[in-house]
Each structure stands twice: as C-alpha cells, then as structure tokens.
Tab-separated table of C-alpha atoms and ligand atoms in Angstrom:
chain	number	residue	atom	x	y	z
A	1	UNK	CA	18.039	4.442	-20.470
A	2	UNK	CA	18.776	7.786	-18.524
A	3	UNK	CA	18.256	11.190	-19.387
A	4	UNK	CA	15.167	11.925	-20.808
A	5	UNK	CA	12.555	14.799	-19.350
A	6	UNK	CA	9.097	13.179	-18.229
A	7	UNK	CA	6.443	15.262	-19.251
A	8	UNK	CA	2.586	15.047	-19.649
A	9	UNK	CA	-0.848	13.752	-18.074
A	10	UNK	CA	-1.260	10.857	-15.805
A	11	UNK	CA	-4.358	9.354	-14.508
A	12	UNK	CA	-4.458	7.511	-11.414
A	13	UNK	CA	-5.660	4.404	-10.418
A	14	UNK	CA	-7.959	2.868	-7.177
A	15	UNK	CA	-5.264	2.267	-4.585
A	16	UNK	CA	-3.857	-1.237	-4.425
A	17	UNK	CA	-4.096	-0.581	-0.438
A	18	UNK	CA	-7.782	-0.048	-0.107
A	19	UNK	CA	-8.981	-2.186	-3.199
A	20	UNK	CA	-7.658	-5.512	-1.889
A	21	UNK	CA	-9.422	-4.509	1.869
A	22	UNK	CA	-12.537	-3.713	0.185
A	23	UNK	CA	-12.457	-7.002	-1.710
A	24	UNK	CA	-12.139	-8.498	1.592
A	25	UNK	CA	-15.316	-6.763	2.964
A	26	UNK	CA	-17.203	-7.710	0.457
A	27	UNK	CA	-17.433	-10.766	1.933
A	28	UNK	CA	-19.156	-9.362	5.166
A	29	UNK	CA	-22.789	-9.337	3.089
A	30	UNK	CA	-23.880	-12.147	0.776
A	31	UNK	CA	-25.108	-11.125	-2.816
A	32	UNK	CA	-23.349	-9.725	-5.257
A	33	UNK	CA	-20.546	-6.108	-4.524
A	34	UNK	CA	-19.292	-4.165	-7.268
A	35	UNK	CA	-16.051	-1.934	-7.014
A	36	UNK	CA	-15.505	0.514	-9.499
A	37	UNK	CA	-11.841	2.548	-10.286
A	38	UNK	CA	-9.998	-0.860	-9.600
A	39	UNK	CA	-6.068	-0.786	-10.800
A	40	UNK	CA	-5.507	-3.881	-13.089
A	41	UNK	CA	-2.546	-5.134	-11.122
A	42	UNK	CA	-1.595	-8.492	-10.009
A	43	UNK	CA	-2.603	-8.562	-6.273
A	44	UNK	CA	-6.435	-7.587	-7.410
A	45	UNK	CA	-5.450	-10.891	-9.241
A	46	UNK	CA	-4.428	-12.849	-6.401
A	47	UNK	CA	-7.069	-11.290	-4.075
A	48	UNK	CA	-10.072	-12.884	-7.326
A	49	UNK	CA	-8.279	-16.306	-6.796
A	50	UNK	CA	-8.687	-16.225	-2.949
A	51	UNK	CA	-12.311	-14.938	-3.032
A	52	UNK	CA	-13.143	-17.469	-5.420
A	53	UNK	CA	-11.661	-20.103	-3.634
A	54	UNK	CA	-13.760	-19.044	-0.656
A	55	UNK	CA	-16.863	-19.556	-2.545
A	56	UNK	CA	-17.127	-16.179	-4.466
A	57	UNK	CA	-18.157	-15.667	-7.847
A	58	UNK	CA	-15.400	-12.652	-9.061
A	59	UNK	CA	-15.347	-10.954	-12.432
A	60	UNK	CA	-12.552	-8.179	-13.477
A	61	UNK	CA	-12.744	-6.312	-16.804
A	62	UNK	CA	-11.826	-2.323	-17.083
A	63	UNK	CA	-11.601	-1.328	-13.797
A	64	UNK	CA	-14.853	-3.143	-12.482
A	65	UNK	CA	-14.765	-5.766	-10.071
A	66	UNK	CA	-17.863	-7.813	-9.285
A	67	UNK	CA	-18.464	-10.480	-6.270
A	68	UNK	CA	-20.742	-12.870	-5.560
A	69	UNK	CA	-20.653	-13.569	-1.869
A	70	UNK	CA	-22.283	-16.954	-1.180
A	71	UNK	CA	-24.504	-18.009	1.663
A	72	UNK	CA	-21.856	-19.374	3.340
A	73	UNK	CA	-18.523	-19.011	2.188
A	74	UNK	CA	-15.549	-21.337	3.269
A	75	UNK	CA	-13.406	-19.923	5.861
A	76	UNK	CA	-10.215	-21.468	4.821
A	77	UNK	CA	-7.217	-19.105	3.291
A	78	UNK	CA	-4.423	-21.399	2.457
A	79	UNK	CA	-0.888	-20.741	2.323
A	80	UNK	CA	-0.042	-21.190	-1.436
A	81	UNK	CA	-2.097	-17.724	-1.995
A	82	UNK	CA	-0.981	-16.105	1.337
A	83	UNK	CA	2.922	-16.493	0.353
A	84	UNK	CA	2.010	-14.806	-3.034
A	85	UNK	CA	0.988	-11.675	-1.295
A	86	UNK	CA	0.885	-10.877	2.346
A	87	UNK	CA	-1.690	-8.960	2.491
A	88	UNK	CA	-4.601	-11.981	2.614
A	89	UNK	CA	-4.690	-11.192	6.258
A	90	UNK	CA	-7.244	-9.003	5.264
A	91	UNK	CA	-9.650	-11.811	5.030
A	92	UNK	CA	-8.957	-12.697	9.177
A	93	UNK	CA	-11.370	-10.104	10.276
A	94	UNK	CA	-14.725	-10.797	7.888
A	95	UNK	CA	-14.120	-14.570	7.967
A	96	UNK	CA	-14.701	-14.599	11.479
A	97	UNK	CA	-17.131	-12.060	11.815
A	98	UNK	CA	-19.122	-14.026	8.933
A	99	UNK	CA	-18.251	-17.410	9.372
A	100	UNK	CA	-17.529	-17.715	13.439
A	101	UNK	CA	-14.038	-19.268	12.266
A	102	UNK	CA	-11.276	-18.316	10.152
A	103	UNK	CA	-8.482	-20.378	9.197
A	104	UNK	CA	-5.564	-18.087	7.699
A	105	UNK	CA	-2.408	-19.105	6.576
A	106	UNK	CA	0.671	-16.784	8.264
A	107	UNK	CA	1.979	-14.749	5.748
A	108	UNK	CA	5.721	-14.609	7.657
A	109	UNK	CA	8.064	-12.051	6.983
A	110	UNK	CA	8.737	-10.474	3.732
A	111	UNK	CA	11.721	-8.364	2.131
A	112	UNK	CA	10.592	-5.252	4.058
A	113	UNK	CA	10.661	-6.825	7.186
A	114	UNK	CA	9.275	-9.019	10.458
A	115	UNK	CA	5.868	-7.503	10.135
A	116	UNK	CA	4.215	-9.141	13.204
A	117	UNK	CA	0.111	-9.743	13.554
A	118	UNK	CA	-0.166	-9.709	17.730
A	119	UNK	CA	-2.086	-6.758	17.227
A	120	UNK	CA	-4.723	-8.250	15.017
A	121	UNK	CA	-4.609	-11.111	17.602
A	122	UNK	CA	-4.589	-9.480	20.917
A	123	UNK	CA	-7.588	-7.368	19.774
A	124	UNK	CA	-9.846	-10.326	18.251
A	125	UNK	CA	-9.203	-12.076	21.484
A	126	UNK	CA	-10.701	-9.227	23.216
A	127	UNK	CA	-13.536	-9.418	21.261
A	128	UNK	CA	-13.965	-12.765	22.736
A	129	UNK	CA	-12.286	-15.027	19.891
A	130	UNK	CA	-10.067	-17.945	20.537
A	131	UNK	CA	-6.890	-17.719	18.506
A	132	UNK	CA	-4.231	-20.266	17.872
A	133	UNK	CA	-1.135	-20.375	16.153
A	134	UNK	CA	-0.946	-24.168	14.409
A	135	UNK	CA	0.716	-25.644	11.734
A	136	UNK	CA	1.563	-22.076	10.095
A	137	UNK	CA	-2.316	-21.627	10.151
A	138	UNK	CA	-4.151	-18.871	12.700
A	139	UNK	CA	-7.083	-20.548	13.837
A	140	UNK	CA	-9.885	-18.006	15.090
A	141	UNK	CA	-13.113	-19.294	16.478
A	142	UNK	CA	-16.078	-17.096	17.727
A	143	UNK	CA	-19.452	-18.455	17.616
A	144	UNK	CA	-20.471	-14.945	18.709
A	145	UNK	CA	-18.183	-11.686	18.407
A	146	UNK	CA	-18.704	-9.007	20.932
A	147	UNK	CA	-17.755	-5.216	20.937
A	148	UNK	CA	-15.036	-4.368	23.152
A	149	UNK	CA	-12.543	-1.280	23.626
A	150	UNK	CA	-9.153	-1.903	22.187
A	151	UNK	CA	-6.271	0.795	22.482
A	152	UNK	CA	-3.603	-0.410	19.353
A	153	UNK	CA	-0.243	-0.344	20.310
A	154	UNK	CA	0.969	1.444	17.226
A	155	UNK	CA	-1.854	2.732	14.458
A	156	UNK	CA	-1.296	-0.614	12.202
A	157	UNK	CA	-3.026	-0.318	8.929
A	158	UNK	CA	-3.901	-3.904	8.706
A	159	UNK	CA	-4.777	-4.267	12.386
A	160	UNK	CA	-7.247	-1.344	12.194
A	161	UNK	CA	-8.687	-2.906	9.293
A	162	UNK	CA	-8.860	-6.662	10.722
A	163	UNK	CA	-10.393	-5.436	14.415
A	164	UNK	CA	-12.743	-2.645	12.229
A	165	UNK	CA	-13.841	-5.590	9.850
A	166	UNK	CA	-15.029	-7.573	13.020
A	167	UNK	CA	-16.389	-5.528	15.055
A	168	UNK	CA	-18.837	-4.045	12.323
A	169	UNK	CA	-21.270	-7.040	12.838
A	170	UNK	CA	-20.142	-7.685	16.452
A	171	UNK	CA	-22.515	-7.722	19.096
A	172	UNK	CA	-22.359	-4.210	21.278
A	173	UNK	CA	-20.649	-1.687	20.716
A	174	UNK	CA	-16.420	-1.301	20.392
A	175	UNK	CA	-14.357	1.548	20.319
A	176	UNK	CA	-11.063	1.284	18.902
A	177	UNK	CA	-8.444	4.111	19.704
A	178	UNK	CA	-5.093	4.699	18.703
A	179	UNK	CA	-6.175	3.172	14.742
A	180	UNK	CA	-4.272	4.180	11.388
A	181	UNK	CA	-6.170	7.242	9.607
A	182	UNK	CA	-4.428	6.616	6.254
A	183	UNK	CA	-7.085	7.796	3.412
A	184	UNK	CA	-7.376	3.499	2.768
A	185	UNK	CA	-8.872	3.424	6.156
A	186	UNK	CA	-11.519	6.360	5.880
A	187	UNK	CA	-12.310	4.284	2.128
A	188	UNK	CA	-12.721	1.044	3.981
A	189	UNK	CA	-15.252	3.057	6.676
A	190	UNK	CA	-17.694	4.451	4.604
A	191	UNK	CA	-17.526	1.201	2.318
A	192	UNK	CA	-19.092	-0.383	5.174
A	193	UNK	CA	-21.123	2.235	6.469
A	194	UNK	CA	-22.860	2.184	2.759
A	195	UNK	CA	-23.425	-1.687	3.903
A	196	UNK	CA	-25.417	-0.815	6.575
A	197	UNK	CA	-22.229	-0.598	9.029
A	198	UNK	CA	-22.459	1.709	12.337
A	199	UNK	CA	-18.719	3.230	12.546
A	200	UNK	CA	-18.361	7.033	14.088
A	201	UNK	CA	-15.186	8.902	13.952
A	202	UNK	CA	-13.562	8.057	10.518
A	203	UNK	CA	-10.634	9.708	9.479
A	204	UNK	CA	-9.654	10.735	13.746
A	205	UNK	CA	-8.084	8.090	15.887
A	206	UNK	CA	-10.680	6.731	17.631
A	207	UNK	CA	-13.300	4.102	16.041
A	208	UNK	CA	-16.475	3.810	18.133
A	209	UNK	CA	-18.263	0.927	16.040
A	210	UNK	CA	-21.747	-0.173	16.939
A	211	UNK	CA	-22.260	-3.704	16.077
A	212	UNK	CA	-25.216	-4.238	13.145
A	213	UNK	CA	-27.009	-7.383	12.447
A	214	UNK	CA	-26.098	-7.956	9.216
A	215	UNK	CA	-24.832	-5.656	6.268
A	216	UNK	CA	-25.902	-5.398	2.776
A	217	UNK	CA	-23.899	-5.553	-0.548
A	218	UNK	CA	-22.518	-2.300	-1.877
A	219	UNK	CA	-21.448	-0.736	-5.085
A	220	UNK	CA	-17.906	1.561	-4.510
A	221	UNK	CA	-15.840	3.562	-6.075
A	222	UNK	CA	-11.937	2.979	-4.979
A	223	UNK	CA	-10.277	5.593	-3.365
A	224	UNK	CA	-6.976	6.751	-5.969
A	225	UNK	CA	-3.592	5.890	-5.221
A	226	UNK	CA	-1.582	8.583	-3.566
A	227	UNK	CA	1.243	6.534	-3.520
A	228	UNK	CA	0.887	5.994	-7.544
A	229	UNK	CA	0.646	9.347	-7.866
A	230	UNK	CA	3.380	10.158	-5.481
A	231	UNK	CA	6.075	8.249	-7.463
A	232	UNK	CA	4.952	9.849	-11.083
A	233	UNK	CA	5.124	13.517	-8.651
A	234	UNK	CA	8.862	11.863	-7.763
A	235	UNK	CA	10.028	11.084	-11.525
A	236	UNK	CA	8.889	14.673	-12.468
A	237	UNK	CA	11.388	16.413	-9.996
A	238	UNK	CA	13.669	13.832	-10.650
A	239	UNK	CA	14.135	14.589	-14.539
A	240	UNK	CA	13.307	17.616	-14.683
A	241	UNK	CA	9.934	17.068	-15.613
A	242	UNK	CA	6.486	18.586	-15.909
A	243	UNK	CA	4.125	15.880	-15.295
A	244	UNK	CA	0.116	16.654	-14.501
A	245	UNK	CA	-1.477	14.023	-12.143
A	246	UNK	CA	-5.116	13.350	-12.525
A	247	UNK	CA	-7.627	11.818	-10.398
A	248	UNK	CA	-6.143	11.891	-6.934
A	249	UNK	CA	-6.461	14.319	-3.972
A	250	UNK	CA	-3.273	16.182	-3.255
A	251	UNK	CA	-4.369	16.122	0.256
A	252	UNK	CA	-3.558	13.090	0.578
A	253	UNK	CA	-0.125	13.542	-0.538
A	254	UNK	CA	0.569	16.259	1.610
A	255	UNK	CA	3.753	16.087	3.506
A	256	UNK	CA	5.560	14.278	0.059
A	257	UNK	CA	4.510	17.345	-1.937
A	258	UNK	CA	5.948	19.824	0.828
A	259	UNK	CA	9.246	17.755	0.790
A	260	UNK	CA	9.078	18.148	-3.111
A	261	UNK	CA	8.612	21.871	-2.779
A	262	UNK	CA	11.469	21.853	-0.602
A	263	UNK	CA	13.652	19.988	-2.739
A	264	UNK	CA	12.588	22.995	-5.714
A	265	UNK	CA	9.408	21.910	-7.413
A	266	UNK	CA	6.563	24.004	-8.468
A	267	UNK	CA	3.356	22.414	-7.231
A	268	UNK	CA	0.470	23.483	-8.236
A	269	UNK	CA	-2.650	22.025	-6.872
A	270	UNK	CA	-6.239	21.086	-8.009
A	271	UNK	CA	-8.848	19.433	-6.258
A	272	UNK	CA	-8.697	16.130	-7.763
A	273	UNK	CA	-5.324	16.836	-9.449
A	274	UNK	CA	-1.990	18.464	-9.494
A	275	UNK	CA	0.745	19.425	-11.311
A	276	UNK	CA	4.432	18.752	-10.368
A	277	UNK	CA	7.658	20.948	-12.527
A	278	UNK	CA	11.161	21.048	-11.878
A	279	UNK	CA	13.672	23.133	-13.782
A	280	UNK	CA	16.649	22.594	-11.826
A	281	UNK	CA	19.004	19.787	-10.116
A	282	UNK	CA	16.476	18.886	-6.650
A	283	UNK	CA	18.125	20.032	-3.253
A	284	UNK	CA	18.284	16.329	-1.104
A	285	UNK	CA	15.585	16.561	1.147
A	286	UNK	CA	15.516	14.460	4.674
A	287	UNK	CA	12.561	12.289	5.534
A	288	UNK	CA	11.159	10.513	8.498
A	289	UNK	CA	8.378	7.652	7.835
A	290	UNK	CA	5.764	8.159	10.140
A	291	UNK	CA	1.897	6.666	10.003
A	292	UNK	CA	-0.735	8.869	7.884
A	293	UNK	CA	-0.961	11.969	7.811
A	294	UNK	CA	2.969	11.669	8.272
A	295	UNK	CA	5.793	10.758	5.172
A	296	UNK	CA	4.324	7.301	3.749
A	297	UNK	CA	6.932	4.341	4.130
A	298	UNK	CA	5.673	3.549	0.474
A	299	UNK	CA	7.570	6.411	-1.127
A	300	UNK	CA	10.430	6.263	0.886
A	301	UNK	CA	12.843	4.426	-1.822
A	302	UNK	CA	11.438	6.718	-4.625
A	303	UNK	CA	12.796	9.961	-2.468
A	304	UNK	CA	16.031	7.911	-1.418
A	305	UNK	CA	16.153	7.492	-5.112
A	306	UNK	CA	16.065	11.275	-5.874
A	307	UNK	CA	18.244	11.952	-2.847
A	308	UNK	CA	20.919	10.018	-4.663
A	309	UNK	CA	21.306	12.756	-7.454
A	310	UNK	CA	20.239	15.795	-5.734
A	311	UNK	CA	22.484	18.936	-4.318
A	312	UNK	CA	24.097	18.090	-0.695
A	313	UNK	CA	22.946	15.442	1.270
A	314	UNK	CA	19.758	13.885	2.995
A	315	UNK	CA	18.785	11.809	6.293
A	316	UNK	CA	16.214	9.060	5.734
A	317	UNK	CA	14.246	7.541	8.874
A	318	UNK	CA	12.669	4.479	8.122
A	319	UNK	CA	10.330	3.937	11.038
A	320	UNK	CA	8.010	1.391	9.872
A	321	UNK	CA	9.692	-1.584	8.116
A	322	UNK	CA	13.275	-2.572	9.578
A	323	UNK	CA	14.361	-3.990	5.897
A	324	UNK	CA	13.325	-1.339	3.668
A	325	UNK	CA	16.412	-0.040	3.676
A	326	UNK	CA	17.492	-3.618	1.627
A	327	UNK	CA	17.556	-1.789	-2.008
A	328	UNK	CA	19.897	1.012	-0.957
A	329	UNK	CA	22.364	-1.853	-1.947
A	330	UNK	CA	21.179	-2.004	-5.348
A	331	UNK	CA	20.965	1.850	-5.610
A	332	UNK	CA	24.775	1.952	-4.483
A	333	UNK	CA	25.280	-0.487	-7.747
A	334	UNK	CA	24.051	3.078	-9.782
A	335	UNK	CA	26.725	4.719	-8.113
A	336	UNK	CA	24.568	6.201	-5.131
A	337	UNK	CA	26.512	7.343	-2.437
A	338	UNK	CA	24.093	5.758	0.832
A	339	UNK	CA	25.059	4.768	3.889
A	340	UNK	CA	22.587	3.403	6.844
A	341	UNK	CA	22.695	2.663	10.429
A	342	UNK	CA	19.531	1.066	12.014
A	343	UNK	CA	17.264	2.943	10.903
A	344	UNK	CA	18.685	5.842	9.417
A	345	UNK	CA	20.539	5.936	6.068
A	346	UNK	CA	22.389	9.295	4.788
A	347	UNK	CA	22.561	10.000	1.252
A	348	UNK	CA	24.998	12.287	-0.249
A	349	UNK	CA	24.143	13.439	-3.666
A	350	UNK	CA	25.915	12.727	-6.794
A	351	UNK	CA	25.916	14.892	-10.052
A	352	UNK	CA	25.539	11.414	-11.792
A	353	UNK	CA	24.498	7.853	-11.401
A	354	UNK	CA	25.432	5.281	-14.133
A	355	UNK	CA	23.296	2.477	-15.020
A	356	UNK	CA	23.963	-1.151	-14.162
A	357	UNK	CA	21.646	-4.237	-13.249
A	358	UNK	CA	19.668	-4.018	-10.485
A	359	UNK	CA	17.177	-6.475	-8.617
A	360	UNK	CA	14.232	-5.048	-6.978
A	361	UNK	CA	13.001	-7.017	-4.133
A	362	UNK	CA	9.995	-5.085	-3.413
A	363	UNK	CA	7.018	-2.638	-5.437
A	364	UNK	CA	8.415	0.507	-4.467
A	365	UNK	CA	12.059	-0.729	-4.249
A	366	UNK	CA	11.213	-1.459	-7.558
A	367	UNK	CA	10.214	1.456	-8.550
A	368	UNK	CA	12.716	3.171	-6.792
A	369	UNK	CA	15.135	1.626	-8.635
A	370	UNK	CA	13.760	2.549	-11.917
A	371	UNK	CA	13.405	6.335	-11.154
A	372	UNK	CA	16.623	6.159	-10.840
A	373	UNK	CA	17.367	4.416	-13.840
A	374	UNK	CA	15.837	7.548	-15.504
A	375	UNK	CA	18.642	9.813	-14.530
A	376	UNK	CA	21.455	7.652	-14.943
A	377	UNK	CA	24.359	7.464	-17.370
A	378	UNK	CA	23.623	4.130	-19.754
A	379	UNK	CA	21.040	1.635	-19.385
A	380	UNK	CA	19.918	0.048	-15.869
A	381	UNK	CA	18.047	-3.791	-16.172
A	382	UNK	CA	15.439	-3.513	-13.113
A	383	UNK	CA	15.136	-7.276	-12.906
A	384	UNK	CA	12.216	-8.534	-10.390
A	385	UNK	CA	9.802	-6.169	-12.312
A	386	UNK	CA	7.676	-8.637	-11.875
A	387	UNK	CA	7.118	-6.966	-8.252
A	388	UNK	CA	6.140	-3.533	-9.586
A	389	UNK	CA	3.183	-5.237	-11.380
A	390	UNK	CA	2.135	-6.280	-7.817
A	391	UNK	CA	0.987	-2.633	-7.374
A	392	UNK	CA	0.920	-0.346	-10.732
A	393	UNK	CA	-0.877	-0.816	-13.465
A	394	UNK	CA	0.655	-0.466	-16.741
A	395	UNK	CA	3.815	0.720	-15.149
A	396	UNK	CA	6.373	0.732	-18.375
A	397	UNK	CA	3.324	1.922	-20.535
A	398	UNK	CA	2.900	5.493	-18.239
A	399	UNK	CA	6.711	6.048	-18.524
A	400	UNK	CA	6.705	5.678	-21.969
A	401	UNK	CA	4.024	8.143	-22.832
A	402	UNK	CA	5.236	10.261	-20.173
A	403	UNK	CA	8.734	10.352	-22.528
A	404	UNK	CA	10.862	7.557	-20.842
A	405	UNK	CA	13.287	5.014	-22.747
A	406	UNK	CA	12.192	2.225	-21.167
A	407	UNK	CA	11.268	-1.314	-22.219
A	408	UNK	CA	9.725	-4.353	-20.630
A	409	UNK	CA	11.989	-7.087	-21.797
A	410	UNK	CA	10.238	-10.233	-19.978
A	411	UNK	CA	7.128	-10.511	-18.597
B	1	EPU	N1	2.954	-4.506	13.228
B	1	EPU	C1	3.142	-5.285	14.348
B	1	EPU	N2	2.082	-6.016	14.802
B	1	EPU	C2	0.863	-6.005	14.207
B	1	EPU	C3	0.693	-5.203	13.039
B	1	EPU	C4	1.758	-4.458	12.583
B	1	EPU	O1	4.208	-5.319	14.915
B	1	EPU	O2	-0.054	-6.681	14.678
B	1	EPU	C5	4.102	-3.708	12.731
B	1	EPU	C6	4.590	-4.232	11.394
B	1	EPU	O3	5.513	-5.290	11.585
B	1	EPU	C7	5.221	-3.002	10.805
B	1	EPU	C8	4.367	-1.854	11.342
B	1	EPU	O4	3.683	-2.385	12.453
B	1	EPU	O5	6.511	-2.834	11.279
B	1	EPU	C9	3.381	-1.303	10.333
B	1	EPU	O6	2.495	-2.294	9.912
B	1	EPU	P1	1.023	-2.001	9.360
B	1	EPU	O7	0.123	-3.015	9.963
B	1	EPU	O8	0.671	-0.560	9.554
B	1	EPU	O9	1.207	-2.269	7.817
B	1	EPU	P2	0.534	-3.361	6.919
B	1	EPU	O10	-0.949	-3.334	7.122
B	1	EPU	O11	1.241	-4.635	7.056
B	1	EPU	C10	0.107	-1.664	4.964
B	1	EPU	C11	0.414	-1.626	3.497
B	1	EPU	C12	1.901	-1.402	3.271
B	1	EPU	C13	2.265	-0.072	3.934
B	1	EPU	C14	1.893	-0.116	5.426
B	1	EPU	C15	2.153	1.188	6.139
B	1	EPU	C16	-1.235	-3.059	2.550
B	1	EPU	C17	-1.549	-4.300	1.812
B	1	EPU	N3	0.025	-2.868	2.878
B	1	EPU	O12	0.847	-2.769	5.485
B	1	EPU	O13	2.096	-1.301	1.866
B	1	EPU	O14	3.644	0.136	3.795
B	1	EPU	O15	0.493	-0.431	5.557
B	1	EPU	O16	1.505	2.229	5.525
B	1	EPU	O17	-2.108	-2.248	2.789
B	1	EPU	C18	3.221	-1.517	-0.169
B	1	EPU	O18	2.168	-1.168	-0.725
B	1	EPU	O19	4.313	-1.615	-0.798
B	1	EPU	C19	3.200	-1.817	1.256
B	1	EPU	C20	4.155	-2.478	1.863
C-alpha cells in the first residue's frame, strides 16, 4: 500500500556478494572456517546444500556460519543446485586449486542476461588447466596449477574471484591486471590472506598473487551490504523518509549517495553509518552502471524506480547486464512513464504511480518494484518475492518497522 513515510534505524547485513565467495574459499583449507555477520537469506542456503554435498560439514544459526572442510572433498557441483542460483561458479576456482579437477554444472543465462564465463576459462587455461565444455558440465583438470599473468578483458567480479581463488595455492607467482575492485573483492583478499594466502595490491587493479603451499582455516567477519543499504538509502528519498543505516561504510556507497544528493537528499555520513532525509518530491537523476567504484548495476532498478516519480526526467545506462532493463515493463504496469533503447532507457517522472500486480523476475527488480509500490496510489502484489529472499534478509519485516504497509501474503 502506497504512501506512507519510512522512517527509523536499519542495520545491515554481511553482503550476499562476498558471503557466498567466502563460503566457497573455505574450501581452499581443510578443518573447520567460521564466518561471522552472515545475512540469513536463501542463497547462504543454497550455497550450505552445495558445500555439504561436497563433503562439508555446514552449520547456520544467527548470523554464524561454520564449515568443516574435509580431507578431500568431492569436486562435483551438479546442475540441480547451479540452476537454483548462478552464482555456484564460485566453487570452479578452489575445486581445482584443491582437488586438481572440478566438475561444475553451467549456470546458463538468467533474467538479467547472457552472462558468459570465457573469462574464468581463458584465464584457468593459462594457468595450465584443461577445460572442457561437456554435457552442460565444465570439466577443469590440473594436476598442478601454475602462476601466470592474466590481463581480464573487462574487471568481472566472478572471474577475478575464480582466477584469484586459484592462483592463491598455485605454483609461482601470477599477476592478474585489469580485476574488479568492488569492496566483495578486497573481503575475499584478506579472507585469504588471513589463510595464509600471498595476494599484494587489494583494492587497485592489479593482483600480483604468490602461490602458497597450503592455507589454513579462518574465522571472518562479512563485509556489510552496500547494496542492502543502498536500497533502504533509495526508499528514504523515495517517501520522503528519514531512515538511519547502520553497520555499513558509506564509502562504499559513494557515487549512489552523490546521485541521492543530487536528486535532494540530506546525507549525512558516519563511519560505519549514515543517515539519508528527504523533504521534498526527488529531482530524476541519470545513471550509468559502471564496475566498482562506479554506479552498481545492483541498484539500478531501485533508482529507475525513484526516477519514475521524481521531477523531470532521467537517462539510465545499463552497461553490465543486457536484460536488466526486463522489469521496466512491470514498472510501466504502475503507471511509469519508461522507455529504452539498447541500453539506455529514459524515464520521465510522474506526480503519481498507481498500484497494480507486478512480477519481479529478479532480487533487485524485485525490490525495485516494491519501492515503488511504496509511493503508489492503491495496493501493488510484488509476486516472485520469493526472489528478494534470494538476497535480503527479513525484507517485509525492515519495511514494516521502518513504517511501510506491507504484507507477505505467501511464502
Ligand atoms: N562476463 C563475461 N565473461 C566472463 C565473466 C563475465 O562476458 O567470463 C560478463 C557478464 O556476462 C556480464 C558482465 O561481464 O555482462 C559482468 O559480469 P561479472 O562477472 O562482473 O558479474 P557476476 O560475477 O556474474 C556479480 C554479482 C552480481 C552483480 C555483478 C556486477 C554475485 C553472486 N553476483 O555477478 O549481483 O550484479 O557481479 O557487480 O556476486 C545481484 O546481486 O543481484 C547480482 C546480479
């Protein structure tokens, strides 16, 4: 139901984006890992189940994740868990580098878009792994992983992660240039340098790793999710609000929190927190998706989303995922005046939206399309909410004690 002002505290979660990675590392060091700050959301599920079926032992109770790494785990990540969430690739890079094989169901597309793997492949097979492409399975072999230099294409975050997984434990040393610097990335580093991992240059674009013999287990503490907190920063301008986010570094939220500014939000920043407060209708504010430190592709639908009821109108670049730009049709079911071409979609602003049905096909479509179910007319069903649990934790519970009328209605 639309119209009410979100005001309050928030705390923030581990990110969704490192945790899962970090789960995967664990398995670089037999014995027992514990993660602390992890969000209870479904993927940490998923990511349990796949461990486990590897051979792990895997607890999960209040924010605490334990794993027992075996001996020898299996090497085998099969497609029923891979379809469920894409982001099991992240077990390509330690499988091989532990196991000298990995056998890793293709994830395929998803509603966001083609989202290929060559660079994953391309720089494992410069690290002297054979790589196949059979029966919807990747087959990696290496009996022996050497460092190499690799020079990414594009800074991929899961690409960075795969080629930084293997070469920790390589033999020699590799340096990786061009890699993604998102905050998940610098997390993921000193995770493993706490193992007993060799990596120089974290948080800059070039990676020089020197290969260790083995690592050790580690206890970590997740690194928050900026993109969490960026989409509780988005329903504060959006209604009007005064919301105070805890437990996250504005930092990392950067370039989102100058766009807020610029659409007419007070900001007011902490070290580990900030505030967000709009008293007026938001100015529509335009936005290109670039890789950290640039606009993250992950709040891109929660700004379209404000775009749609703001003053004048906006230009969106989606850079990143070709079919992100998919929910815009749903948001045009609100009322939202969007059009796209390629890449681009304008958005004029309306005064009002009015609710309606709407599926979300994606987490931050999703969530998207509830933000704007805040501001419009009537009630809006989000149906496919069962996405948004992919990625925040207790998503209808913060909205409601931030002051939303909103109600989970299945589960
Ligand atoms: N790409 C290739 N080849 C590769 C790797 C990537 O062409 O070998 C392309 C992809 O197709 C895509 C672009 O490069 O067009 C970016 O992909 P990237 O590898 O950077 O993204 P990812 O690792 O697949 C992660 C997050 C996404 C987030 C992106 C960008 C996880 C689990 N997922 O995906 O998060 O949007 O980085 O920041 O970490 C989400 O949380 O909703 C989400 C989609």
């Amino acid at each position: 139901m639309g119209g009410s002002r979100l005001s309050g505290t928030v705390n923030v979660p581990g990110a969704k984006n490192s945790v899962l990675k970090l789960m995967a590392a664990t398995l670089l060091a037999p014995g027992t890992s514990t993660l602390t700050n992890v969000p209870e959301i479904e993927d940490v599920t998923i990511m349990a189940e796949l461990l486990r079926r590897l051979g792990c032992e895997v607890t999960q109770a209040e924010g605490v994740v334990t794993i027992t790494v075996p001996d020898r785990p299996d090497h085998r990540a099969d497609y029923d868990l891979v379809r469920k969430m894409r982001a099991s690739i992240c077990v390509l890079g330690p499988l091989i580098a532990r196991c000298g094989a990995a056998d890793v169901a293709v994830p395929g597309g998803d509603n966001i878009g083609s989202r290929g793997l060559d660079m994953h492949v391309d720089g494992l097979r410069r690290m002297g792994a054979q790589v196949s492409n059979e029966h919807g399975y990747l087959l990696a072999e290496a009996s022996q992983l050497n460092g190499a230099n690799v020079f990414l294409d594009f800074p991929s975050v899961g690409a960075t992660e795969t080629l930084v997984m293997a070469a920790v434990t390589a033999q020699g040393v590799s340096i990786l240039e061009n890699v993604a610097r998102e905050p998940e990335i610098i997390d993921i580093c000193h995770m493993l340098n706490e193992m007993g991992a060799d990596i120089g240059g974290i948080g800059t674009s070039t990676l020089t790793i020197s290969g260790v013999a083995a690592l050790n287990p580690v206890s970590h503490r997740v690194v928050s999710d900026r993109i969490v907190a960026g989409t509780w920063a988005v329903a504060a301008a959006m209604t009007g609000g005064d919301i105070t986010i805890n437990g996250v570094n504005p930092i990392h939220l950067d370039v989102p929190l100058d766009k807020l500014k610029t659409a007419g939000a007070t900001i007011e920043r902490r070290e580990d927190s900030f505030r967000v407060h709009m008293s007026q209708r938001p100015q529509a504010v335009d936005i290109v998706t670039l890789p950290y430190p640039g606009f993250p592709t992950d709040l891109q639908p929660q700004f379209i989303a404000m775009n749609a009821i703001s003053h004048g109108a906006a230009l969106v670049t989606e850079n990143l995922f070709e079919a992100r730009f998919r929910f815009v049709q749903e948001l045009a079911r609100l009322g939202a005046d969007v059009r796209t071409d390629g890449h681009h979609a304008l958005i004029r602003g309306r005064a009002e939206l009015s609710g309606a049905p709407v599926e979300a096909t994606d987490i931050r479509a999703g969530a998207g399309l509830v933000l704007a179910g805040l501001v419009a007319q009537g009630e809006t069903f989000v149906y496919g909410a069962e996405h948004i649990d992919r990625g925040y934790a207790g998503f209808v519970s913060v909205l409601t004690d931030l002051g939303a009328q909103i109600s989970r209605i299945t589960d």
